GROMACS .gro file of C-alpha atoms in nm:
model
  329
    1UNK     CA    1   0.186   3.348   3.110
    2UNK     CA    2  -0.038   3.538   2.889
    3UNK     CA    3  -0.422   3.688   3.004
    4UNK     CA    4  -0.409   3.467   3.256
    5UNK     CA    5  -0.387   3.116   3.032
    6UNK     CA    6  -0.182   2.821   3.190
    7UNK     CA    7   0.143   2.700   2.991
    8UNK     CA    8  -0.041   2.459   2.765
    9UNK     CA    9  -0.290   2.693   2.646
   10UNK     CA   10  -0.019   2.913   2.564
   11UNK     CA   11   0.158   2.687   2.337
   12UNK     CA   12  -0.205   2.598   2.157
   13UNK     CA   13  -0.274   2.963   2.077
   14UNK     CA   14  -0.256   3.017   1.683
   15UNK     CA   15  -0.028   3.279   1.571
   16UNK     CA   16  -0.308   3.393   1.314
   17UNK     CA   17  -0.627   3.477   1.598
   18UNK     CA   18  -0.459   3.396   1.929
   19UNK     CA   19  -0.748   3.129   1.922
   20UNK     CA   20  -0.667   2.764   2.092
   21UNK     CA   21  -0.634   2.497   1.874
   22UNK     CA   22  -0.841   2.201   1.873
   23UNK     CA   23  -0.666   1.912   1.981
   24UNK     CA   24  -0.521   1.634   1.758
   25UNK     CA   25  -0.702   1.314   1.680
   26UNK     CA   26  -0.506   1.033   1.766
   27UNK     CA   27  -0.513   0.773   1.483
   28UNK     CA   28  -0.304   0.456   1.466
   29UNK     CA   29  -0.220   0.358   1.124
   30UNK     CA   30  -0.084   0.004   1.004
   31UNK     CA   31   0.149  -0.114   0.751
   32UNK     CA   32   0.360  -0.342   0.577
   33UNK     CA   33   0.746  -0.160   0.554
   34UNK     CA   34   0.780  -0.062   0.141
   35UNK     CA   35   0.708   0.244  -0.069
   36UNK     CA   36   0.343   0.221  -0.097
   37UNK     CA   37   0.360   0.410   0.242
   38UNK     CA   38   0.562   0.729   0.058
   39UNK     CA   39   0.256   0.942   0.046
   40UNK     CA   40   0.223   0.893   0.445
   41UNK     CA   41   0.614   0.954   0.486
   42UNK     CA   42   0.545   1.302   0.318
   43UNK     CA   43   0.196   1.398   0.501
   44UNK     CA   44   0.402   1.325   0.830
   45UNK     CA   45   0.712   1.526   0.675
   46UNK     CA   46   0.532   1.819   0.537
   47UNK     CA   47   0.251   1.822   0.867
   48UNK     CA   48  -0.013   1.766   0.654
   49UNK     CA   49  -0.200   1.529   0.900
   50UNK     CA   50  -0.147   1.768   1.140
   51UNK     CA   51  -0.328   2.032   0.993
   52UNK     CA   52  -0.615   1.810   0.920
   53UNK     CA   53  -0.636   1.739   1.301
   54UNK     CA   54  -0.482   1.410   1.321
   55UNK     CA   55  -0.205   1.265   1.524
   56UNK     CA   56  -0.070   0.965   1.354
   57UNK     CA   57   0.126   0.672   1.461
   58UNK     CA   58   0.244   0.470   1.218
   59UNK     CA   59   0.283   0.132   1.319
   60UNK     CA   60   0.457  -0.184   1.054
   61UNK     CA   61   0.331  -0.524   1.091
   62UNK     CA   62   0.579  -0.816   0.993
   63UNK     CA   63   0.263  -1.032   0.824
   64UNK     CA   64  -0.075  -1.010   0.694
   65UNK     CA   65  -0.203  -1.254   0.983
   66UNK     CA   66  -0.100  -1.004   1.249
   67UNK     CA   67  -0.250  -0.692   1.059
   68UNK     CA   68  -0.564  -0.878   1.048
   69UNK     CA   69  -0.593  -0.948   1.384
   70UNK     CA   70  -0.450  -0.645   1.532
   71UNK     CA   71  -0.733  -0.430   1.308
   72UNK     CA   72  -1.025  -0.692   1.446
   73UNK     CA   73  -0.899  -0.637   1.839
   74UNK     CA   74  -0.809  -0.254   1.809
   75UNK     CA   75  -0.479  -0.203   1.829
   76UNK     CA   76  -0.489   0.032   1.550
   77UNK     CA   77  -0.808   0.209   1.373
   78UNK     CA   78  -0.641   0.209   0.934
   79UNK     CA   79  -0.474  -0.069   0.845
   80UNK     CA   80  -0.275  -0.040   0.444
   81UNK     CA   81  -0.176  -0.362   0.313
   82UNK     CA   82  -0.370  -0.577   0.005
   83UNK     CA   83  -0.722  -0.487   0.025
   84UNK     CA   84  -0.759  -0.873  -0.049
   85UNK     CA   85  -0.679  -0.903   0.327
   86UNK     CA   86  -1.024  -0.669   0.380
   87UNK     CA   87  -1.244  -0.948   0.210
   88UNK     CA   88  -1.055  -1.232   0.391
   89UNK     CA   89  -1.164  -1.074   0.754
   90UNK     CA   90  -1.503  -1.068   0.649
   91UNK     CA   91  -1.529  -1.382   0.488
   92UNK     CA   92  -1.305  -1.596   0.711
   93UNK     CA   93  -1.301  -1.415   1.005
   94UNK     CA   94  -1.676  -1.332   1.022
   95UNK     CA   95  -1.508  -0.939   1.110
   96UNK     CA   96  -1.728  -0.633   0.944
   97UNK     CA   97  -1.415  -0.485   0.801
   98UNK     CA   98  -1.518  -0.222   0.535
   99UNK     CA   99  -1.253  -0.104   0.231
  100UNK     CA  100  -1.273   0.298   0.244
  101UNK     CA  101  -1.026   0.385  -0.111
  102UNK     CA  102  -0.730   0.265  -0.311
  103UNK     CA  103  -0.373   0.313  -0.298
  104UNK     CA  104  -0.196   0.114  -0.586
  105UNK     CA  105  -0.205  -0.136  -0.907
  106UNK     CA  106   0.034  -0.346  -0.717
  107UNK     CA  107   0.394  -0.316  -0.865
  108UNK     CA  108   0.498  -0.633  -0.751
  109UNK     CA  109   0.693  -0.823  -0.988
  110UNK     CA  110   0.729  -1.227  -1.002
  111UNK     CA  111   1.078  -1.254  -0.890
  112UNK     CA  112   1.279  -1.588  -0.878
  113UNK     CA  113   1.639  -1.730  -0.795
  114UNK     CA  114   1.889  -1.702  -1.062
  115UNK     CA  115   1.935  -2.065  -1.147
  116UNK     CA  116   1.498  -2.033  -1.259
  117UNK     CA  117   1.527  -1.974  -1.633
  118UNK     CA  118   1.134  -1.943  -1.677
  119UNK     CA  119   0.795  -2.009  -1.446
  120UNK     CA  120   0.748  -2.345  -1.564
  121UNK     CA  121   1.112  -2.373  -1.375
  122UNK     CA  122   0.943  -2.402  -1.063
  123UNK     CA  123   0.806  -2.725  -1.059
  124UNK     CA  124   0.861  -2.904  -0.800
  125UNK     CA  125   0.979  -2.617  -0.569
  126UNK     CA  126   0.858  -2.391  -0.265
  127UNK     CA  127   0.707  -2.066  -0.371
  128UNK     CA  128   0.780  -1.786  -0.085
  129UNK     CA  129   0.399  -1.638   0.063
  130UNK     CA  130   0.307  -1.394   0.284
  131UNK     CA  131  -0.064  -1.560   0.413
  132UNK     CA  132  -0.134  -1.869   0.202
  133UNK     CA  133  -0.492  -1.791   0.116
  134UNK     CA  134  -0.511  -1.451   0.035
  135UNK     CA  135  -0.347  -1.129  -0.175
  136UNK     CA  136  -0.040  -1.179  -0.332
  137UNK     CA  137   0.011  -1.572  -0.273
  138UNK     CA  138  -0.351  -1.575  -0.518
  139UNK     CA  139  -0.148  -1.371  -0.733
  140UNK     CA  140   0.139  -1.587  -0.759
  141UNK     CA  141  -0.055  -1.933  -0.774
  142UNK     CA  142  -0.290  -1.776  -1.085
  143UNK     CA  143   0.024  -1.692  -1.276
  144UNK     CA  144   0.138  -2.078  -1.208
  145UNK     CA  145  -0.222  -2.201  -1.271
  146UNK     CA  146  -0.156  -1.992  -1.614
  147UNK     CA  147   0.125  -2.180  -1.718
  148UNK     CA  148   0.015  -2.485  -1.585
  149UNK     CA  149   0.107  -2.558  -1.275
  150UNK     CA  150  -0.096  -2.648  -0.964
  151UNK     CA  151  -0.050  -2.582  -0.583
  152UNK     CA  152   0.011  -2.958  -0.428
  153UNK     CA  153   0.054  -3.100  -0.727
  154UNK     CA  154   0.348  -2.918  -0.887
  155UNK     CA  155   0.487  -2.693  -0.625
  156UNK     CA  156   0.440  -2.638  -0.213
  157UNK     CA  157   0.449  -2.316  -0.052
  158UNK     CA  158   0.579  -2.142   0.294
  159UNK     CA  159   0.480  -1.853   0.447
  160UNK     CA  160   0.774  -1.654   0.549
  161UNK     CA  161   0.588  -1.290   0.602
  162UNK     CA  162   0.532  -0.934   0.421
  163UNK     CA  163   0.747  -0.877   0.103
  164UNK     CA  164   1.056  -0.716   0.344
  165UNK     CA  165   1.108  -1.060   0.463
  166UNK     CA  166   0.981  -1.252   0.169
  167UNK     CA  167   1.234  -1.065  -0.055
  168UNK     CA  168   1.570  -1.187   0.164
  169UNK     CA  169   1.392  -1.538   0.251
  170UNK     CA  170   1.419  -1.578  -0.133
  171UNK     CA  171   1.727  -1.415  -0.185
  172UNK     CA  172   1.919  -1.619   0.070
  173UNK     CA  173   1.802  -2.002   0.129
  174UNK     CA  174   1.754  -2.184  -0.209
  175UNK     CA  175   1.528  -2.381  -0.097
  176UNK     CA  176   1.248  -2.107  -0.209
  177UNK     CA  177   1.240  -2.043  -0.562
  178UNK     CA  178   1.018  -1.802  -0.622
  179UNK     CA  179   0.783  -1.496  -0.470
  180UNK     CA  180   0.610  -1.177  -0.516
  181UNK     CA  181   0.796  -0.906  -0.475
  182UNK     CA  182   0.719  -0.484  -0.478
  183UNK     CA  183   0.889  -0.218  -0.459
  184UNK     CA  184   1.145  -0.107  -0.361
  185UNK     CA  185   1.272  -0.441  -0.260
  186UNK     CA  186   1.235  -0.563  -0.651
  187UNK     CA  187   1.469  -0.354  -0.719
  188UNK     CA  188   1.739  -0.415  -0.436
  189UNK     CA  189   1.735  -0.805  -0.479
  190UNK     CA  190   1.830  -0.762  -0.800
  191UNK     CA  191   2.192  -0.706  -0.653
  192UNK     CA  192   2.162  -1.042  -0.464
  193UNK     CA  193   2.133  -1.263  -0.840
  194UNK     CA  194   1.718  -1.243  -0.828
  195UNK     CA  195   1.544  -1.197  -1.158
  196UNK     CA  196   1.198  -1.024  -1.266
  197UNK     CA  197   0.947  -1.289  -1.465
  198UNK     CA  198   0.720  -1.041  -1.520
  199UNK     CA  199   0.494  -0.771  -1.366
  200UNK     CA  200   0.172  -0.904  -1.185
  201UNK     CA  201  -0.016  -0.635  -1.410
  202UNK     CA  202   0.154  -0.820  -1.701
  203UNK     CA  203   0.084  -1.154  -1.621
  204UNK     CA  204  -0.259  -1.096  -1.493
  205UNK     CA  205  -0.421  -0.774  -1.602
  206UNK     CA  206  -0.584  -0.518  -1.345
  207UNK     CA  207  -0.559  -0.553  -0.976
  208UNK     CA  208  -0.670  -0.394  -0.709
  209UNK     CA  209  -0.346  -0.384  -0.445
  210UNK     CA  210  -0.304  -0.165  -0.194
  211UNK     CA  211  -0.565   0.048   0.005
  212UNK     CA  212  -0.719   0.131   0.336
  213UNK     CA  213  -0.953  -0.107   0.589
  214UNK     CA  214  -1.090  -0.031   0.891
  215UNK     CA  215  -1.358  -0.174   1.094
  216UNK     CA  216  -1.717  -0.042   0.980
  217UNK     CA  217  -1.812   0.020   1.374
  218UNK     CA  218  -1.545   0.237   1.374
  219UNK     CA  219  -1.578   0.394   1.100
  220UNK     CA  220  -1.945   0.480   1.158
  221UNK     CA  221  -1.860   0.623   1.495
  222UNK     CA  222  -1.571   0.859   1.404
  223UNK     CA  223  -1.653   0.881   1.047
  224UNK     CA  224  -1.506   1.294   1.095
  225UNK     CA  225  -1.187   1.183   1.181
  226UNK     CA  226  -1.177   0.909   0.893
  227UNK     CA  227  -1.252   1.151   0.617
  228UNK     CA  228  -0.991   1.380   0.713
  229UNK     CA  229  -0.776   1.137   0.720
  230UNK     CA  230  -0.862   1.052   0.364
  231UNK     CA  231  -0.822   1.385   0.284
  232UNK     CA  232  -0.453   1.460   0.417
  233UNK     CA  233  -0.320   1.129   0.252
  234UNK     CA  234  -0.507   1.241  -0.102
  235UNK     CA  235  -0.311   1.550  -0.003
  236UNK     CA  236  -0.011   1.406   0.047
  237UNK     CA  237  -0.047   1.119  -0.243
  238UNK     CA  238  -0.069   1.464  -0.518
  239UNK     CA  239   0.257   1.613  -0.378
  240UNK     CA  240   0.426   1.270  -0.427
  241UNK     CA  241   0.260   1.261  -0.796
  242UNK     CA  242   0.378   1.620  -0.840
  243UNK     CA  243   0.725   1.552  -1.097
  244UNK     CA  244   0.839   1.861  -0.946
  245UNK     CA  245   0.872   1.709  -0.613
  246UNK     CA  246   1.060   1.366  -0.778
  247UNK     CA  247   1.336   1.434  -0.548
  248UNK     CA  248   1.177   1.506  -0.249
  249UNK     CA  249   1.026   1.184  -0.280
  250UNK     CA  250   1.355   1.024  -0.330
  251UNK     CA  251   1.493   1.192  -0.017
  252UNK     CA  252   1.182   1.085   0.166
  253UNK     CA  253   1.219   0.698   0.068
  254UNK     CA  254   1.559   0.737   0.156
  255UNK     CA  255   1.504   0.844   0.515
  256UNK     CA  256   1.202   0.652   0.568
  257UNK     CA  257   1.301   0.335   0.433
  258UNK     CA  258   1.724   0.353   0.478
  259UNK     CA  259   1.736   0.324   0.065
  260UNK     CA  260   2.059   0.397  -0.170
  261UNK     CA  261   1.957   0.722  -0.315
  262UNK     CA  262   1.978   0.581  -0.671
  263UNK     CA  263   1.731   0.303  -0.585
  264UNK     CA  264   1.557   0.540  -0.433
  265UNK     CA  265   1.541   0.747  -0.772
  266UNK     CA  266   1.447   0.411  -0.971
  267UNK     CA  267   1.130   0.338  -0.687
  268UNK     CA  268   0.993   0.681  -0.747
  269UNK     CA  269   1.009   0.666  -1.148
  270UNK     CA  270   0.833   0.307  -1.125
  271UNK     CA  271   0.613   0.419  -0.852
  272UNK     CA  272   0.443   0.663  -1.157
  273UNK     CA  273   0.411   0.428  -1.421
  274UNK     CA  274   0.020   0.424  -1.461
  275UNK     CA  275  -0.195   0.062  -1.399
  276UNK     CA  276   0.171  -0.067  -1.201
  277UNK     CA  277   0.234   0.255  -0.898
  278UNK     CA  278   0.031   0.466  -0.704
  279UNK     CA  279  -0.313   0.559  -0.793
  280UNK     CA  280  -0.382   0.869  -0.860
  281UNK     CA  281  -0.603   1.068  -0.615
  282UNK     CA  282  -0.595   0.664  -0.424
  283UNK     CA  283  -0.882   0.599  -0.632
  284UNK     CA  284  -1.055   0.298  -0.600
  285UNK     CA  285  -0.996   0.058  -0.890
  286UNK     CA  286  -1.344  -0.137  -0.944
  287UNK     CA  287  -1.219  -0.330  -1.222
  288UNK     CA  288  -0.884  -0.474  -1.051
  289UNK     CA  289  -1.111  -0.548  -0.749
  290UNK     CA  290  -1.319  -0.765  -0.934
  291UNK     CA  291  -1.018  -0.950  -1.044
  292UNK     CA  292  -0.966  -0.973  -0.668
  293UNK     CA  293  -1.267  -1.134  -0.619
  294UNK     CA  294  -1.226  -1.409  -0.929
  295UNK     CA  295  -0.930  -1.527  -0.801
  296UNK     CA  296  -1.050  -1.610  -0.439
  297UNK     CA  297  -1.307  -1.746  -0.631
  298UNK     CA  298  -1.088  -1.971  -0.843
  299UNK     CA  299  -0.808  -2.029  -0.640
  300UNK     CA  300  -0.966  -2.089  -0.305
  301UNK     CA  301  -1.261  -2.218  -0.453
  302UNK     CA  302  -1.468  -1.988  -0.213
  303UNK     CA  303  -1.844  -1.897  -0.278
  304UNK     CA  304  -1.886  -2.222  -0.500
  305UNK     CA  305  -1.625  -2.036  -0.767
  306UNK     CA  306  -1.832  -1.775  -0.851
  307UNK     CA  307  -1.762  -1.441  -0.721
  308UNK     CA  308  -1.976  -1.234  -0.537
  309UNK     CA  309  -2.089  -0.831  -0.599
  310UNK     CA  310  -1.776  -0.601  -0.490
  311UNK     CA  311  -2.059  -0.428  -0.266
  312UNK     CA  312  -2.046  -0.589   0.033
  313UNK     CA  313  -1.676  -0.504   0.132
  314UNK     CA  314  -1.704  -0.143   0.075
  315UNK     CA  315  -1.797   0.185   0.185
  316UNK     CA  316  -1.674   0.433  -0.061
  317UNK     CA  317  -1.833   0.730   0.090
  318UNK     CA  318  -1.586   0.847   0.311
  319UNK     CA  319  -1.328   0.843   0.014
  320UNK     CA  320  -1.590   1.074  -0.170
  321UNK     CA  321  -1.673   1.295   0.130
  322UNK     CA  322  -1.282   1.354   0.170
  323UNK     CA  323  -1.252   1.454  -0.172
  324UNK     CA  324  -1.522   1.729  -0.120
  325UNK     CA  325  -1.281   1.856   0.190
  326UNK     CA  326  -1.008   1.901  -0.032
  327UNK     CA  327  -1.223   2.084  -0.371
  328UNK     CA  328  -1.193   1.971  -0.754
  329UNK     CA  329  -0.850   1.950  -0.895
   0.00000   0.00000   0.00000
């Protein structure tokens, strides 16, 4: 014992001041399994969560439906997945979900069986969803649409879950043709006889993919704890940008995420590529988000087809305030 402090007092002295440490903030993150989630792999690696006062638990969720949910009930405070997912709990759901920054362009890829020779090969088969209605599954049916083929008409689909799962699903019952896939599991079904189509970015222009949702009641009530937390993953997202730290990053996906080092290698170099990886800084893309919008619009036919402002389903202060925390680069 030291001047009379108990044992866990002790351990929270700091060795610069001998001043006790504020406790961690406890903050439950969600996410689909996948690279995307390599900047929070290294923040928990290099403690740089920790030393913006957070405690994270990350948490994967098999499907989009059970992200959803589990953000509306509070199981967890971020959820990471298809910000598309944000504007289908507030328009579907009735839930005040707020976006609070980016993450990535997408890097999925339209992958099919090997016996598809083009997209017009997929008439009259199953494409492989997450949710039906929203993200990725748009994606997919606008890229049909584009070449002239039609949901109902032309092709079914089946939800089979996040792109983990979607990725095998295809790979292994030929009964689904075709899918969305990101990295790094483009890459690994490759070995399994699956073919790239073409990159969503390609085939569709700007999109805004990944990024972070929480509830706005939450957010306005611990608004502290959310900036820092925007702050240790910008942090964390400009060491993984860093080429100096390429095979860190490699290392990290391989631990994290069980990969063969040399896919591992190939996920980081893609993972750079500018308008198809990770954002820099996680900044929010406006343009790809409108693109969002247009293809609920179209697709789903919601708001009579015509998309409304991007306003509404974000707060984008917290992602500036966070930036302040961590100074001009």
């Amino acid at each position: 014992m030291k001047d009379g402090l108990n044992a866990s007092q002790t351990v929270a002295l700091t060795a610069s001041g001998g001043a006790a440490a504020a406790p961690e903030t406890p903050l439950r993150v969600n996410v689909f399994p996948g690279s995307p989630n390599l900047p929070i792999f290294t923040g928990l690696e290099r403690g740089i969560f920790a030393r913006h006062g957070l405690k994270v638990d990350l948490q994967n969720t098999p499907n989009s439906q059970e992200q959803r949910a589990g953000l509306a009930e509070g199981k967890f405070e971020v959820a990471h997945a298809a910000v598309d997912n944000a504007v289908a709990m507030v328009e579907t759901a009735g839930c005040d979900t707020i976006i609070v920054m980016g993450g990535d362009a997408s890097m999925n890829e339209f992958m099919v069986r090997p016996e598809i020779g083009g997209i017009a090969d997929v008439r009259g088969k199953v494409l492989a969803v997450d949710a039906p209605n929203t993200a990725y599954a748009l994606v997919a049916k606008k890229i049909l649409k584009n070449h002239g083929l039609i949901e109902g008409r032309d092709y079914s689909v089946r939800p089979v879950g996040g792109t983990m799962q979607r990725s095998q699903a295809i790979a292994t019952d030929p009964g689904l043709a075709a899918g969305m896939v990101n990295l790094p599991f483009s890459i690994t079904i490759r070995e399994q006889g699956l073919k790239s189509l073409g990159r969503s970015c390609d085939l569709i222009g700007p999109y805004q993919a990944t990024g972070a949702f929480v509830m706005r009641s939450w957010a306005q009530a611990n608004g502290d704890a959310l900036e820092r937390y925007i702050a240790a993953y910008v942090e964390s997202l400009r060491i993984v940008m860093d080429p100096s730290n390429k095979g860190e990053a490699a290392a990290t996906l391989v631990k994290h995420l069980n990969l063969d080092p040399q896919v591992a290698e190939q996920t980081v170099a893609q993972l750079m590529i500018p308008g198809f990886g990770l954002t820099p800084d996680a900044r929010f893309d406006m343009e790809g988000f409108r693109t969002v919008l247009a293809l609920r619009a179209e697709i789903e036919g919601q708001w009579g087809g015509r998309p409304p402002a991007p306003e509404k389903y974000l707060d984008l202060g917290y992602y500036e305030r966070a930036l302040k925390r961590l100074g001009t680069k």
